[in-house]
Short mmCIF file of C-alpha atoms and ligand atoms in Angstrom, two decimals:
data_model
loop_
_atom_site.label_atom_id
_atom_site.label_comp_id
_atom_site.label_asym_id
_atom_site.label_seq_id
_atom_site.Cartn_x
_atom_site.Cartn_y
_atom_site.Cartn_z
CA MET A 1465 30.59 24.57 -82.32
CA PRO A 1466 29.63 28.22 -81.97
CA GLU A 1467 32.50 30.34 -83.32
CA LEU A 1468 33.20 34.05 -83.12
CA PRO A 1469 30.06 35.32 -84.94
CA GLU A 1470 27.76 33.09 -82.91
CA VAL A 1471 29.36 33.82 -79.54
CA GLU A 1472 29.47 37.54 -80.32
CA THR A 1473 25.76 37.47 -81.21
CA VAL A 1474 24.98 35.87 -77.85
CA ARG A 1475 27.27 38.35 -76.08
CA ARG A 1476 25.45 41.35 -77.53
CA GLN A 1477 22.08 39.96 -76.50
CA LEU A 1478 23.22 39.12 -72.97
CA GLN A 1479 24.91 42.51 -72.64
CA ALA A 1480 21.71 44.32 -73.66
CA ALA A 1481 19.58 42.31 -71.22
CA LEU A 1482 21.90 41.98 -68.23
CA ALA A 1483 24.40 44.85 -67.92
CA GLY A 1484 23.88 46.83 -64.73
CA LYS A 1485 21.61 44.18 -63.22
CA LYS A 1486 22.14 42.55 -59.83
CA ILE A 1487 22.02 38.77 -59.55
CA LYS A 1488 19.05 38.04 -57.30
CA SER A 1489 19.32 34.27 -57.32
CA ALA A 1490 21.26 31.48 -58.96
CA GLU A 1491 20.60 27.76 -59.00
CA LEU A 1492 22.90 25.02 -60.17
CA TRP A 1493 20.75 22.18 -61.48
CA GLN A 1494 23.53 19.95 -62.76
CA ARG A 1495 27.01 19.83 -61.34
CA GLY A 1496 30.29 18.84 -62.96
CA ARG A 1497 31.12 21.58 -65.46
CA GLU A 1498 31.56 24.53 -63.08
CA VAL A 1499 34.64 25.81 -61.25
CA PRO A 1500 34.68 26.00 -58.29
CA ALA A 1501 32.30 23.12 -57.85
CA GLY A 1502 28.69 23.26 -56.72
CA PRO A 1503 27.60 25.70 -53.99
CA LYS A 1504 30.90 27.59 -54.17
CA PHE A 1505 30.17 28.60 -57.77
CA VAL A 1506 26.65 29.72 -56.84
CA ALA A 1507 28.01 31.71 -53.87
CA HIS A 1508 30.43 33.45 -56.26
CA LEU A 1509 27.43 34.82 -58.22
CA LEU A 1510 24.96 35.76 -55.51
CA GLY A 1511 24.50 39.47 -54.88
CA LYS A 1512 26.95 40.48 -57.61
CA THR A 1513 26.06 43.21 -60.10
CA ILE A 1514 26.82 42.47 -63.75
CA LYS A 1515 29.05 45.20 -65.15
CA ALA A 1516 29.32 43.84 -68.68
CA ILE A 1517 29.31 40.71 -70.80
CA ASP A 1518 32.52 40.69 -72.83
CA ARG A 1519 34.06 38.16 -75.18
CA ARG A 1520 37.55 36.87 -75.89
CA ALA A 1521 37.89 34.29 -78.67
CA LYS A 1522 34.90 31.95 -78.14
CA LEU A 1523 34.70 32.70 -74.41
CA LEU A 1524 31.96 34.82 -72.88
CA ILE A 1525 33.27 36.89 -69.99
CA TRP A 1526 30.73 37.85 -67.34
CA ARG A 1527 32.27 40.79 -65.47
CA PHE A 1528 30.92 41.89 -62.11
CA THR A 1529 31.28 45.40 -60.70
CA ASP A 1530 33.63 44.17 -57.93
CA GLY A 1531 36.21 43.01 -60.52
CA SER A 1532 35.31 39.33 -60.25
CA GLY A 1533 33.21 37.33 -62.68
CA PHE A 1534 33.17 34.11 -64.63
CA VAL A 1535 33.93 32.87 -68.12
CA GLY A 1536 31.60 30.60 -70.06
CA HIS A 1537 32.64 28.40 -72.99
CA LEU A 1538 29.77 27.01 -75.07
CA LYS A 1539 31.91 24.28 -76.73
CA MET A 1540 29.75 21.98 -78.93
CA THR A 1541 26.18 22.54 -77.81
CA GLY A 1542 26.19 25.08 -74.97
CA LYS A 1543 23.64 27.89 -74.91
CA PHE A 1544 22.95 30.87 -72.70
CA LEU A 1545 19.23 31.47 -73.17
CA LEU A 1546 17.17 34.42 -72.00
CA VAL A 1547 13.97 32.70 -70.94
CA PRO A 1548 10.55 33.81 -69.63
CA LYS A 1549 9.88 33.82 -65.89
CA ASN A 1550 7.52 30.84 -66.22
CA TYR A 1551 10.14 28.81 -68.17
CA GLN A 1552 9.96 25.06 -67.67
CA ALA A 1553 13.47 23.65 -67.19
CA THR A 1554 14.67 20.86 -69.49
CA LYS A 1555 16.97 18.01 -68.52
CA HIS A 1556 19.85 19.71 -70.36
CA ASP A 1557 19.69 22.89 -68.25
CA ARG A 1558 22.60 23.23 -65.84
CA LEU A 1559 22.44 26.70 -64.32
CA GLN A 1560 19.84 29.42 -63.89
CA ILE A 1561 20.67 33.05 -63.11
CA VAL A 1562 17.89 35.48 -62.17
CA VAL A 1563 18.28 39.27 -62.36
CA ALA A 1564 15.62 42.01 -62.25
CA GLY A 1565 13.52 41.52 -65.37
CA SER A 1566 15.51 38.63 -66.87
CA VAL A 1567 16.20 34.94 -66.36
CA VAL A 1568 19.18 33.26 -68.04
CA VAL A 1569 19.59 29.51 -68.38
CA TRP A 1570 22.80 27.76 -69.32
CA GLN A 1571 21.87 24.65 -71.29
CA ASP A 1572 24.25 22.04 -72.72
CA ILE A 1573 23.19 18.79 -74.37
CA ARG A 1574 26.68 17.37 -74.98
CA LYS A 1575 28.13 18.70 -71.69
CA PHE A 1576 31.51 19.84 -73.06
CA GLY A 1577 30.91 23.49 -72.12
CA TYR A 1578 32.04 24.97 -68.82
CA VAL A 1579 31.75 27.99 -66.55
CA LYS A 1580 34.73 29.07 -64.50
CA ALA A 1581 34.87 31.79 -61.85
CA PHE A 1582 37.62 34.39 -61.62
CA LYS A 1583 38.25 36.55 -58.58
CA ASP A 1584 39.98 39.51 -60.20
CA ASP A 1585 41.48 40.72 -63.45
CA ALA A 1586 44.76 38.87 -62.86
CA SER A 1587 42.97 35.53 -62.58
CA LEU A 1588 40.91 36.36 -65.68
CA GLN A 1589 44.05 37.24 -67.63
CA SER A 1590 45.59 33.88 -66.73
CA MET A 1591 42.63 32.22 -68.50
CA ILE A 1592 42.78 34.30 -71.69
CA ALA A 1593 46.42 35.35 -72.11
CA HIS A 1594 47.22 32.54 -74.57
CA TYR A 1595 44.71 33.60 -77.23
CA GLY A 1596 45.86 35.11 -80.51
CA PRO A 1597 44.54 38.44 -81.79
CA GLU A 1598 40.84 39.18 -82.15
CA PRO A 1599 40.20 39.24 -85.91
CA LEU A 1600 37.40 41.83 -85.91
CA ILE A 1601 39.58 44.50 -84.29
CA THR A 1602 42.96 43.57 -85.78
CA ALA A 1603 44.21 45.03 -89.07
CA GLU A 1604 44.52 42.67 -92.05
CA ALA A 1605 48.30 43.07 -92.22
CA ASP A 1606 48.67 42.13 -88.55
CA LEU A 1607 46.46 39.05 -88.98
CA ALA A 1608 48.44 38.10 -92.07
CA ALA A 1609 51.62 38.17 -89.97
CA CYS A 1610 50.07 35.48 -87.70
CA LEU A 1611 50.05 33.13 -90.71
CA LEU A 1612 53.83 32.99 -91.10
CA THR A 1613 54.88 30.36 -88.56
CA PRO A 1614 55.34 27.56 -87.80
CA LYS A 1615 56.12 27.16 -91.48
CA THR A 1616 55.35 23.44 -91.70
CA ARG A 1617 51.89 23.88 -90.18
CA ILE A 1618 48.89 22.93 -92.32
CA ILE A 1619 46.78 26.04 -92.95
CA LYS A 1620 43.60 24.46 -91.59
CA ALA A 1621 45.34 23.47 -88.36
CA ALA A 1622 46.80 26.96 -87.96
CA LEU A 1623 43.38 28.57 -88.40
CA LEU A 1624 41.75 26.26 -85.85
CA ASP A 1625 44.49 26.99 -83.31
CA GLN A 1626 43.12 29.71 -81.00
CA THR A 1627 46.64 30.95 -80.29
CA THR A 1628 47.15 31.83 -83.99
CA ILE A 1629 44.02 33.95 -84.44
CA ALA A 1630 41.17 33.80 -81.89
CA GLY A 1631 37.58 32.78 -82.58
CA ILE A 1632 37.85 30.81 -85.85
CA GLY A 1633 36.50 27.26 -85.90
CA ASN A 1634 35.73 24.66 -88.53
CA ILE A 1635 33.07 26.60 -90.44
CA TYR A 1636 34.91 29.88 -90.89
CA ALA A 1637 38.30 28.25 -91.46
CA ASP A 1638 36.84 26.42 -94.47
CA GLU A 1639 34.88 29.45 -95.67
CA ALA A 1640 37.81 31.86 -95.41
CA CYS A 1641 40.09 29.48 -97.34
CA HIS A 1642 37.49 29.13 -100.09
CA ARG A 1643 36.92 32.85 -100.38
CA ALA A 1644 40.68 33.39 -100.54
CA GLY A 1645 41.07 30.67 -103.21
CA ILE A 1646 43.52 28.76 -101.02
CA ARG A 1647 43.51 25.04 -100.27
CA PRO A 1648 43.38 24.38 -96.53
CA THR A 1649 45.72 21.40 -97.05
CA ARG A 1650 48.70 23.62 -97.88
CA ARG A 1651 51.41 24.46 -95.41
CA LEU A 1652 51.95 28.00 -94.15
CA SER A 1653 55.35 28.02 -95.86
CA THR A 1654 53.66 27.85 -99.29
CA LEU A 1655 51.72 31.08 -98.76
CA THR A 1656 53.04 34.19 -100.48
CA ALA A 1657 52.68 37.57 -98.77
CA ALA A 1658 49.75 38.26 -101.09
CA ASP A 1659 48.13 34.91 -100.12
CA ARG A 1660 48.46 35.69 -96.42
CA LEU A 1661 46.93 39.14 -96.84
CA ARG A 1662 44.07 37.75 -98.94
CA LEU A 1663 43.35 35.03 -96.40
CA ALA A 1664 43.47 37.51 -93.51
CA THR A 1665 41.13 39.83 -95.41
CA GLU A 1666 38.67 37.02 -96.15
CA ILE A 1667 38.75 35.89 -92.49
CA LYS A 1668 37.62 39.35 -91.41
CA LYS A 1669 35.05 39.63 -94.17
CA VAL A 1670 33.40 36.26 -93.58
CA LEU A 1671 33.27 36.73 -89.80
CA ASN A 1672 31.70 40.17 -90.21
CA ALA A 1673 29.24 38.96 -92.85
CA SER A 1674 28.11 36.11 -90.62
CA LEU A 1675 27.89 38.32 -87.54
CA ALA A 1676 25.63 40.69 -89.47
CA LEU A 1677 23.19 37.78 -89.90
CA GLY A 1678 23.47 36.47 -86.34
CA GLY A 1679 25.93 33.68 -87.15
CA THR A 1680 25.44 30.21 -88.63
CA THR A 1681 23.12 27.49 -87.40
CA ALA A 1682 24.60 24.41 -89.05
CA ASN A 1683 23.65 22.04 -86.25
CA ASN A 1684 22.50 23.00 -82.82
CA TYR A 1685 23.38 26.66 -82.34
CA LEU A 1686 20.71 29.10 -81.10
CA ASP A 1687 21.30 32.66 -79.94
CA ALA A 1688 20.32 33.95 -76.47
CA ASN A 1689 16.76 34.55 -77.72
CA GLY A 1690 16.47 30.99 -79.01
CA GLN A 1691 16.75 32.08 -82.66
CA ARG A 1692 18.79 30.46 -85.43
CA GLY A 1693 21.62 32.30 -87.15
CA GLY A 1694 20.95 33.43 -90.74
CA PHE A 1695 24.28 32.71 -92.45
CA LEU A 1696 23.76 29.03 -93.34
CA ASP A 1697 22.50 29.73 -96.87
CA LEU A 1698 25.53 31.88 -97.60
CA LEU A 1699 28.10 29.18 -96.81
CA GLN A 1700 30.16 28.39 -99.90
CA VAL A 1701 31.75 25.08 -98.88
CA TYR A 1702 31.09 24.08 -95.26
CA GLY A 1703 28.46 21.33 -95.09
CA ARG A 1704 28.20 21.23 -98.92
CA ALA A 1705 30.21 18.07 -99.71
CA GLY A 1706 29.29 16.81 -103.20
CA GLU A 1707 27.22 19.89 -104.01
CA PRO A 1708 28.29 22.15 -106.88
CA CYS A 1709 30.66 25.00 -106.08
CA ARG A 1710 28.68 28.24 -106.31
CA THR A 1711 31.48 29.73 -108.40
CA CYS A 1712 32.52 26.96 -110.82
CA ALA A 1713 30.01 24.09 -110.30
CA THR A 1714 32.75 21.57 -109.42
CA PRO A 1715 31.54 19.27 -106.62
CA ILE A 1716 32.77 20.42 -103.21
CA LYS A 1717 35.22 17.95 -101.73
CA LYS A 1718 35.24 16.87 -98.10
CA ILE A 1719 38.32 15.39 -96.46
CA THR A 1720 39.53 14.94 -92.91
CA LEU A 1721 42.26 17.40 -92.04
CA ALA A 1722 43.66 18.32 -88.63
CA GLY A 1723 41.13 15.83 -87.29
CA ARG A 1724 38.19 17.77 -88.70
CA GLY A 1725 35.88 17.50 -91.69
CA THR A 1726 37.29 19.99 -94.19
CA HIS A 1727 35.49 21.30 -97.26
CA TYR A 1728 36.99 22.92 -100.35
CA CYS A 1729 36.55 23.36 -104.09
CA PRO A 1730 39.28 21.47 -105.97
CA GLN A 1731 38.90 23.89 -108.88
CA CYS A 1732 38.72 27.33 -107.23
CA GLN A 1733 41.17 26.65 -104.42
CA LYS A 1734 44.83 26.21 -105.32
ZN1 ZN B 3102 34.78 26.22 -107.40
#
């Protein structure tokens, strides 16, 4: 699933191409993952001018100049693609938005993604109020404080929970734990203050490092220009089960934790 670095990469590309542009036309090719349903969603877009594309956690927030807008969650395989005018639609394309000079297609193979309209800032806030702090703009010490409770929580589960810290998913949870030398199987209660600060620091560092390379394409992810992210080769543990740890050569272990495949080095991570 696209996580913070991937969604932020898409956001920046959409922002550059779309901000200030008026929506000339919109077509919903496949129904079922938009709110409100069908023609009402299309009507919500038509004639609106895009003020900005923002992001909260893994959500893209399309803001219009009249205060309304919509949020888009990519989930497993969703993509917002900037496509040429003569683009030939695929069977996975759900929505097309046309502005002056640009065409955007929302494509989703697995169909877990969604788009949801909001009418004003209050209705937007009701969709995003539950998220924890944004790691890129939150100080290490404040992120570390998010890793205190609930004490019995498994670290991996806490990191995946968007109300703890926003935007981290399976890849960066595993990577941050490895870089901090901490086993994701431990409970929050076992972390010392120094552990929490180190983990918070590594969360910020790995997200920033990935963002600088346009994110990670481990499976299906492509940015808004249809390009792969460049961080895959820099992953230390995610997707490397059985391969030697880049630090100590011990084979990387993969287990299921919090319902997700979880990768760690049994030697480097305590
Ligand atoms: Zn190791």
